[in-house]
Each structure stands twice: as structure tokens, then as C-alpha cells.
C-alpha positions as protocol buffer text, in pm:
chain_id: "A"
residue {
  index: 1
  type: MET
  ca { x: -4733 y: -2686 z: -17140 }
}
residue {
  index: 2
  type: ARG
  ca { x: -4868 y: -2480 z: -17434 }
}
residue {
  index: 3
  type: PHE
  ca { x: -4652 y: -2405 z: -17761 }
}
residue {
  index: 4
  type: MET
  ca { x: -4676 y: -2124 z: -17982 }
}
residue {
  index: 5
  type: THR
  ca { x: -4779 y: -2182 z: -18335 }
}
residue {
  index: 6
  type: PRO
  ca { x: -4566 y: -2007 z: -18601 }
}
residue {
  index: 7
  type: SER
  ca { x: -4852 y: -1767 z: -18672 }
}
residue {
  index: 8
  type: ARG
  ca { x: -4856 y: -1672 z: -18296 }
}
residue {
  index: 9
  type: ALA
  ca { x: -4494 y: -1655 z: -18260 }
}
residue {
  index: 10
  type: ALA
  ca { x: -4474 y: -1421 z: -18555 }
}
residue {
  index: 11
  type: ILE
  ca { x: -4754 y: -1199 z: -18405 }
}
residue {
  index: 12
  type: ALA
  ca { x: -4576 y: -1183 z: -18081 }
}
residue {
  index: 13
  type: ALA
  ca { x: -4245 y: -1108 z: -18235 }
}
residue {
  index: 14
  type: CYS
  ca { x: -4384 y: -822 z: -18437 }
}
residue {
  index: 15
  type: ALA
  ca { x: -4568 y: -683 z: -18130 }
}
residue {
  index: 16
  type: LEU
  ca { x: -4253 y: -664 z: -17911 }
}
residue {
  index: 17
  type: PRO
  ca { x: -4116 y: -359 z: -18066 }
}
residue {
  index: 18
  type: PHE
  ca { x: -4439 y: -186 z: -18044 }
}
residue {
  index: 19
  type: ALA
  ca { x: -4473 y: -262 z: -17674 }
}
residue {
  index: 20
  type: ALA
  ca { x: -4142 y: -117 z: -17607 }
}
residue {
  index: 21
  type: LEU
  ca { x: -4247 y: 216 z: -17791 }
}
residue {
  index: 22
  type: ALA
  ca { x: -4540 y: 232 z: -17547 }
}
residue {
  index: 23
  type: GLU
  ca { x: -4299 y: 294 z: -17263 }
}
residue {
  index: 24
  type: PRO
  ca { x: -4089 y: 591 z: -17195 }
}
residue {
  index: 25
  type: VAL
  ca { x: -3743 y: 573 z: -17346 }
}
residue {
  index: 26
  type: THR
  ca { x: -3429 y: 752 z: -17203 }
}
residue {
  index: 27
  type: TYR
  ca { x: -3162 y: 900 z: -17407 }
}
residue {
  index: 28
  type: GLN
  ca { x: -2840 y: 1033 z: -17274 }
}
residue {
  index: 29
  type: LEU
  ca { x: -2698 y: 1334 z: -17438 }
}
residue {
  index: 30
  type: ASP
  ca { x: -2392 y: 1247 z: -17640 }
}
residue {
  index: 31
  type: PRO
  ca { x: -2135 y: 1515 z: -17530 }
}
residue {
  index: 32
  type: ASP
  ca { x: -1953 y: 1494 z: -17867 }
}
residue {
  index: 33
  type: HIS
  ca { x: -2261 y: 1574 z: -18065 }
}
residue {
  index: 34
  type: THR
  ca { x: -2445 y: 1829 z: -17816 }
}
residue {
  index: 35
  type: TYR
  ca { x: -2351 y: 2188 z: -17839 }
}
residue {
  index: 36
  type: PRO
  ca { x: -2572 y: 2475 z: -17728 }
}
residue {
  index: 37
  type: SER
  ca { x: -2460 y: 2779 z: -17925 }
}
residue {
  index: 38
  type: PHE
  ca { x: -2566 y: 3145 z: -17915 }
}
residue {
  index: 39
  type: GLU
  ca { x: -2585 y: 3455 z: -18089 }
}
residue {
  index: 40
  type: ALA
  ca { x: -2567 y: 3801 z: -17925 }
}
residue {
  index: 41
  type: ASP
  ca { x: -2567 y: 4153 z: -18033 }
}
residue {
  index: 42
  type: HIS
  ca { x: -2244 y: 4370 z: -18044 }
}
residue {
  index: 43
  type: PHE
  ca { x: -2270 y: 4752 z: -18029 }
}
residue {
  index: 44
  type: ALA
  ca { x: -2644 y: 4781 z: -18141 }
}
residue {
  index: 45
  type: GLY
  ca { x: -2638 y: 4602 z: -18457 }
}
residue {
  index: 46
  type: ALA
  ca { x: -2271 y: 4646 z: -18559 }
}
residue {
  index: 47
  type: SER
  ca { x: -2224 y: 4264 z: -18567 }
}
residue {
  index: 48
  type: ILE
  ca { x: -2349 y: 3948 z: -18403 }
}
residue {
  index: 49
  type: TRP
  ca { x: -2125 y: 3748 z: -18190 }
}
residue {
  index: 50
  type: ARG
  ca { x: -2148 y: 3365 z: -18170 }
}
residue {
  index: 51
  type: GLY
  ca { x: -2016 y: 3113 z: -17950 }
}
residue {
  index: 52
  type: LYS
  ca { x: -2078 y: 2772 z: -17810 }
}
residue {
  index: 53
  type: PHE
  ca { x: -2049 y: 2565 z: -17501 }
}
residue {
  index: 54
  type: ASN
  ca { x: -1806 y: 2261 z: -17525 }
}
residue {
  index: 55
  type: LYS
  ca { x: -1932 y: 2070 z: -17231 }
}
residue {
  index: 56
  type: THR
  ca { x: -2287 y: 1964 z: -17166 }
}
residue {
  index: 57
  type: ARG
  ca { x: -2472 y: 1649 z: -17027 }
}
residue {
  index: 58
  type: GLY
  ca { x: -2816 y: 1562 z: -16962 }
}
residue {
  index: 59
  type: THR
  ca { x: -3094 y: 1330 z: -17035 }
}
residue {
  index: 60
  type: VAL
  ca { x: -3409 y: 1323 z: -17243 }
}
residue {
  index: 61
  type: VAL
  ca { x: -3702 y: 1091 z: -17168 }
}
residue {
  index: 62
  type: LEU
  ca { x: -3977 y: 1052 z: -17447 }
}
residue {
  index: 63
  type: ASP
  ca { x: -4291 y: 853 z: -17466 }
}
residue {
  index: 64
  type: ALA
  ca { x: -4418 y: 869 z: -17820 }
}
residue {
  index: 65
  type: THR
  ca { x: -4728 y: 696 z: -17773 }
}
residue {
  index: 66
  type: ALA
  ca { x: -4836 y: 911 z: -17477 }
}
residue {
  index: 67
  type: GLY
  ca { x: -4693 y: 1219 z: -17656 }
}
residue {
  index: 68
  type: THR
  ca { x: -4505 y: 1302 z: -17342 }
}
residue {
  index: 69
  type: GLY
  ca { x: -4132 y: 1384 z: -17225 }
}
residue {
  index: 70
  type: THR
  ca { x: -3906 y: 1554 z: -17003 }
}
residue {
  index: 71
  type: VAL
  ca { x: -3559 y: 1713 z: -17071 }
}
residue {
  index: 72
  type: ASP
  ca { x: -3289 y: 1777 z: -16802 }
}
residue {
  index: 73
  type: VAL
  ca { x: -2972 y: 1950 z: -16923 }
}
residue {
  index: 74
  type: THR
  ca { x: -2668 y: 2098 z: -16743 }
}
residue {
  index: 75
  type: ILE
  ca { x: -2424 y: 2337 z: -16938 }
}
residue {
  index: 76
  type: ASP
  ca { x: -2068 y: 2390 z: -16815 }
}
residue {
  index: 77
  type: MET
  ca { x: -2060 y: 2763 z: -16840 }
}
residue {
  index: 78
  type: ALA
  ca { x: -1668 y: 2778 z: -16817 }
}
residue {
  index: 79
  type: SER
  ca { x: -1644 y: 2585 z: -17136 }
}
residue {
  index: 80
  type: VAL
  ca { x: -1778 y: 2889 z: -17346 }
}
residue {
  index: 81
  type: ASN
  ca { x: -1600 y: 2898 z: -17679 }
}
residue {
  index: 82
  type: THR
  ca { x: -1629 y: 3210 z: -17913 }
}
residue {
  index: 83
  type: GLY
  ca { x: -1298 y: 3146 z: -18095 }
}
residue {
  index: 84
  type: ASN
  ca { x: -1164 y: 3454 z: -17917 }
}
residue {
  index: 85
  type: ALA
  ca { x: -977 y: 3355 z: -17601 }
}
residue {
  index: 86
  type: GLY
  ca { x: -973 y: 3708 z: -17461 }
}
residue {
  index: 87
  type: LEU
  ca { x: -1342 y: 3727 z: -17506 }
}
residue {
  index: 88
  type: ASP
  ca { x: -1398 y: 3376 z: -17357 }
}
residue {
  index: 89
  type: ASP
  ca { x: -1223 y: 3499 z: -17019 }
}
residue {
  index: 90
  type: HIS
  ca { x: -1437 y: 3809 z: -17023 }
}
residue {
  index: 91
  type: LEU
  ca { x: -1748 y: 3593 z: -17063 }
}
residue {
  index: 92
  type: ARG
  ca { x: -1641 y: 3389 z: -16771 }
}
residue {
  index: 93
  type: GLY
  ca { x: -1583 y: 3687 z: -16564 }
}
residue {
  index: 94
  type: ASP
  ca { x: -1831 y: 3858 z: -16299 }
}
residue {
  index: 95
  type: LYS
  ca { x: -1982 y: 4101 z: -16566 }
}
residue {
  index: 96
  type: PHE
  ca { x: -2118 y: 3810 z: -16766 }
}
residue {
  index: 97
  type: PHE
  ca { x: -2141 y: 3458 z: -16661 }
}
residue {
  index: 98
  type: ASP
  ca { x: -1948 y: 3481 z: -16331 }
}
residue {
  index: 99
  type: VAL
  ca { x: -1863 y: 3112 z: -16344 }
}
residue {
  index: 100
  type: GLN
  ca { x: -1708 y: 3126 z: -16001 }
}
residue {
  index: 101
  type: ARG
  ca { x: -2042 y: 3167 z: -15849 }
}
residue {
  index: 102
  type: PHE
  ca { x: -2264 y: 3012 z: -16123 }
}
residue {
  index: 103
  type: PRO
  ca { x: -2064 y: 2728 z: -16276 }
}
residue {
  index: 104
  type: THR
  ca { x: -2359 y: 2591 z: -16469 }
}
residue {
  index: 105
  type: ALA
  ca { x: -2671 y: 2674 z: -16650 }
}
residue {
  index: 106
  type: THR
  ca { x: -2965 y: 2431 z: -16660 }
}
residue {
  index: 107
  type: TYR
  ca { x: -3261 y: 2369 z: -16865 }
}
residue {
  index: 108
  type: LYS
  ca { x: -3550 y: 2161 z: -16721 }
}
residue {
  index: 109
  type: GLY
  ca { x: -3812 y: 2082 z: -16984 }
}
residue {
  index: 110
  type: SER
  ca { x: -4134 y: 1948 z: -16819 }
}
residue {
  index: 111
  type: LYS
  ca { x: -4353 y: 1943 z: -17123 }
}
residue {
  index: 112
  type: VAL
  ca { x: -4273 y: 1817 z: -17455 }
}
residue {
  index: 113
  type: VAL
  ca { x: -4532 y: 1878 z: -17750 }
}
residue {
  index: 114
  type: PHE
  ca { x: -4552 y: 1612 z: -18024 }
}
residue {
  index: 115
  type: LYS
  ca { x: -4699 y: 1660 z: -18376 }
}
residue {
  index: 116
  type: ASP
  ca { x: -4753 y: 1360 z: -18597 }
}
residue {
  index: 117
  type: GLY
  ca { x: -4556 y: 1136 z: -18374 }
}
residue {
  index: 118
  type: LYS
  ca { x: -4247 y: 1372 z: -18346 }
}
residue {
  index: 119
  type: PRO
  ca { x: -4149 y: 1624 z: -18076 }
}
residue {
  index: 120
  type: VAL
  ca { x: -4174 y: 1975 z: -18198 }
}
residue {
  index: 121
  type: GLU
  ca { x: -4130 y: 2186 z: -17892 }
}
residue {
  index: 122
  type: VAL
  ca { x: -4038 y: 2186 z: -17522 }
}
residue {
  index: 123
  type: ASP
  ca { x: -4182 y: 2410 z: -17236 }
}
residue {
  index: 124
  type: GLY
  ca { x: -3928 y: 2434 z: -16947 }
}
residue {
  index: 125
  type: THR
  ca { x: -3731 y: 2640 z: -16722 }
}
residue {
  index: 126
  type: PHE
  ca { x: -3409 y: 2777 z: -16806 }
}
residue {
  index: 127
  type: THR
  ca { x: -3157 y: 2884 z: -16508 }
}
residue {
  index: 128
  type: LEU
  ca { x: -2874 y: 3116 z: -16601 }
}
residue {
  index: 129
  type: HIS
  ca { x: -2673 y: 3323 z: -16366 }
}
residue {
  index: 130
  type: GLY
  ca { x: -2879 y: 3188 z: -16059 }
}
residue {
  index: 131
  type: VAL
  ca { x: -3202 y: 3324 z: -16238 }
}
residue {
  index: 132
  type: SER
  ca { x: -3486 y: 3094 z: -16363 }
}
residue {
  index: 133
  type: HIS
  ca { x: -3729 y: 3181 z: -16606 }
}
residue {
  index: 134
  type: PRO
  ca { x: -3985 y: 2984 z: -16842 }
}
residue {
  index: 135
  type: LEU
  ca { x: -3830 y: 2916 z: -17188 }
}
residue {
  index: 136
  type: LYS
  ca { x: -3993 y: 2737 z: -17479 }
}
residue {
  index: 137
  type: LEU
  ca { x: -3735 y: 2543 z: -17736 }
}
residue {
  index: 138
  type: GLU
  ca { x: -3872 y: 2503 z: -18092 }
}
residue {
  index: 139
  type: LEU
  ca { x: -3747 y: 2183 z: -18241 }
}
residue {
  index: 140
  type: LEU
  ca { x: -3659 y: 2253 z: -18604 }
}
residue {
  index: 141
  type: SER
  ca { x: -3580 y: 1895 z: -18681 }
}
residue {
  index: 142
  type: PHE
  ca { x: -3586 y: 1574 z: -18497 }
}
residue {
  index: 143
  type: LYS
  ca { x: -3469 y: 1228 z: -18634 }
}
residue {
  index: 144
  type: CYS
  ca { x: -3395 y: 897 z: -18478 }
}
residue {
  index: 145
  type: TYR
  ca { x: -3165 y: 636 z: -18643 }
}
residue {
  index: 146
  type: GLN
  ca { x: -2978 y: 325 z: -18577 }
}
residue {
  index: 147
  type: ASN
  ca { x: -2610 y: 440 z: -18535 }
}
residue {
  index: 148
  type: PRO
  ca { x: -2387 y: 189 z: -18705 }
}
residue {
  index: 149
  type: ILE
  ca { x: -2078 y: 299 z: -18499 }
}
residue {
  index: 150
  type: ALA
  ca { x: -2245 y: 297 z: -18144 }
}
residue {
  index: 151
  type: GLN
  ca { x: -2483 y: 7 z: -18249 }
}
residue {
  index: 152
  type: LYS
  ca { x: -2767 y: 180 z: -18065 }
}
residue {
  index: 153
  type: GLU
  ca { x: -3054 y: 406 z: -18155 }
}
residue {
  index: 154
  type: VAL
  ca { x: -2966 y: 774 z: -18157 }
}
residue {
  index: 155
  type: CYS
  ca { x: -3201 y: 1053 z: -18184 }
}
residue {
  index: 156
  type: GLY
  ca { x: -3098 y: 1412 z: -18283 }
}
residue {
  index: 157
  type: THR
  ca { x: -3245 y: 1763 z: -18303 }
}
residue {
  index: 158
  type: GLU
  ca { x: -3177 y: 2125 z: -18387 }
}
residue {
  index: 159
  type: ALA
  ca { x: -3355 y: 2345 z: -18135 }
}
residue {
  index: 160
  type: THR
  ca { x: -3381 y: 2723 z: -18100 }
}
residue {
  index: 161
  type: ALA
  ca { x: -3511 y: 2969 z: -17862 }
}
residue {
  index: 162
  type: THR
  ca { x: -3480 y: 3340 z: -17786 }
}
residue {
  index: 163
  type: PHE
  ca { x: -3440 y: 3530 z: -17443 }
}
residue {
  index: 164
  type: ASP
  ca { x: -3349 y: 3859 z: -17280 }
}
residue {
  index: 165
  type: ARG
  ca { x: -3021 y: 3805 z: -17112 }
}
residue {
  index: 166
  type: ASP
  ca { x: -3071 y: 4114 z: -16899 }
}
residue {
  index: 167
  type: ALA
  ca { x: -3362 y: 3929 z: -16728 }
}
residue {
  index: 168
  type: TYR
  ca { x: -3116 y: 3685 z: -16607 }
}
residue {
  index: 169
  type: GLY
  ca { x: -2875 y: 3955 z: -16471 }
}
residue {
  index: 170
  type: VAL
  ca { x: -2638 y: 3923 z: -16761 }
}
residue {
  index: 171
  type: GLY
  ca { x: -2692 y: 4281 z: -16884 }
}
residue {
  index: 172
  type: PHE
  ca { x: -2336 y: 4398 z: -16949 }
}
residue {
  index: 173
  type: GLY
  ca { x: -2317 y: 4624 z: -17254 }
}
residue {
  index: 174
  type: LYS
  ca { x: -2682 y: 4762 z: -17219 }
}
residue {
  index: 175
  type: GLU
  ca { x: -2537 y: 5085 z: -17113 }
}
residue {
  index: 176
  type: TYR
  ca { x: -2363 y: 5100 z: -17440 }
}
residue {
  index: 177
  type: GLY
  ca { x: -2670 y: 5023 z: -17638 }
}
residue {
  index: 178
  type: PHE
  ca { x: -2615 y: 4656 z: -17674 }
}
residue {
  index: 179
  type: PHE
  ca { x: -2923 y: 4462 z: -17770 }
}
residue {
  index: 180
  type: MET
  ca { x: -3023 y: 4235 z: -17487 }
}
residue {
  index: 181
  type: LYS
  ca { x: -3189 y: 3957 z: -17717 }
}
residue {
  index: 182
  type: THR
  ca { x: -3006 y: 3645 z: -17735 }
}
residue {
  index: 183
  type: THR
  ca { x: -3069 y: 3344 z: -17965 }
}
residue {
  index: 184
  type: LEU
  ca { x: -2998 y: 2992 z: -17885 }
}
residue {
  index: 185
  type: HIS
  ca { x: -2916 y: 2732 z: -18135 }
}
residue {
  index: 186
  type: ILE
  ca { x: -2882 y: 2392 z: -17982 }
}
residue {
  index: 187
  type: GLN
  ca { x: -2748 y: 2072 z: -18170 }
}
residue {
  index: 188
  type: ALA
  ca { x: -2801 y: 1777 z: -17959 }
}
residue {
  index: 189
  type: GLU
  ca { x: -2792 y: 1396 z: -18002 }
}
residue {
  index: 190
  type: GLY
  ca { x: -2895 y: 1139 z: -17745 }
}
residue {
  index: 191
  type: ILE
  ca { x: -2814 y: 774 z: -17722 }
}
residue {
  index: 192
  type: ARG
  ca { x: -3079 y: 526 z: -17615 }
}
residue {
  index: 193
  type: GLN
  ca { x: -3018 y: 371 z: -17281 }
}
């Protein structure tokens, strides 16, 4: 039987965390800290309406050493919340999200781009209203920390993207001159599994 000397034990103990970093790590999105939000035009520049979705689930897999990762997110479209109950009902209806036919929207990120050891953008496919198009998310911030309450590592980000909602078949208001550009702001935190 071979025993480790104190110096070998110290080297092995220090190497363990780095070995773990070399493997992909899965983070489960925390539904209490993940809210995709949107901004959309009202009457061609009269104002900008904002809302968010209260129910989101998904996973993010990151391999910082390899500089790779994936994102898999599902949004409950019926959970839309603009602060205006009448507008929320309108958005759930068949002229907008049509949640009876399309209850979820999804984002499948197939390529995570890293810079200086942190993810800075995600290339993926956004599916809304049954229509899929490529969509790039820009990560404005990214931070991992040891959450003292959850007693686990948590990583968080603020991400953004823009898209033409008419391209997804959600063109209501276009006939009144509404601009179709929609901006996403996504606050998300994931708990290491």
C-alpha cells in the first residue's frame, strides 16, 4: 500500500477543483430568479410597452475549460404579465401568442461563445408561436457565486436580444403602424446541479 506524503496530498487537494472545472457543469434555472422580459412598440413610437413571463424552466450546461455550452429554456406563454390584466388576456388570445395552440416558447442555444473565461453570447434557435428562427443572445453580465442560502454555486446573467415579431406570426398592430421590433431582456440565475 502506498501512502501520500503531505505535499502530494496538498497537490491532489488543489487539483481536484480544477479537474471538476474541466468537465461540463449543469445549472438548473431558478424559477424565482429567472424572468424573460420584453419591450414592444405601441402605435409607432407613442410609447413602449413592457412585460415579463412569470414561469420559466430550463437548464444551462457550461464547460469553461473547453469554452462550450448549451442552453435549453421553456417559457410558459400564459404566464405573461404586463401589469395590465386586460392586456395580458389580449396577449394570450389568438391575435398574439394564441396560448391555446402554442402554450410555450423555447430557446435552444447550441453554441456559447466565451471571452476571457466567461460566456458573452449564445447562438441558438428561438421558437415562438410555432415558428423557429435563429436568435443570438448577448450576455451583458455573467457572475457565479456561492449562494449562502442555497449552499450551492449559482450563476447569473443579464441577456438581451432583438427580433421582428411579425417573422414569428405575431404581427398584430402592424396594420396600425406598430413597429414589429421586439427587445428581450432576460434576467436568469441557475443553480449548479
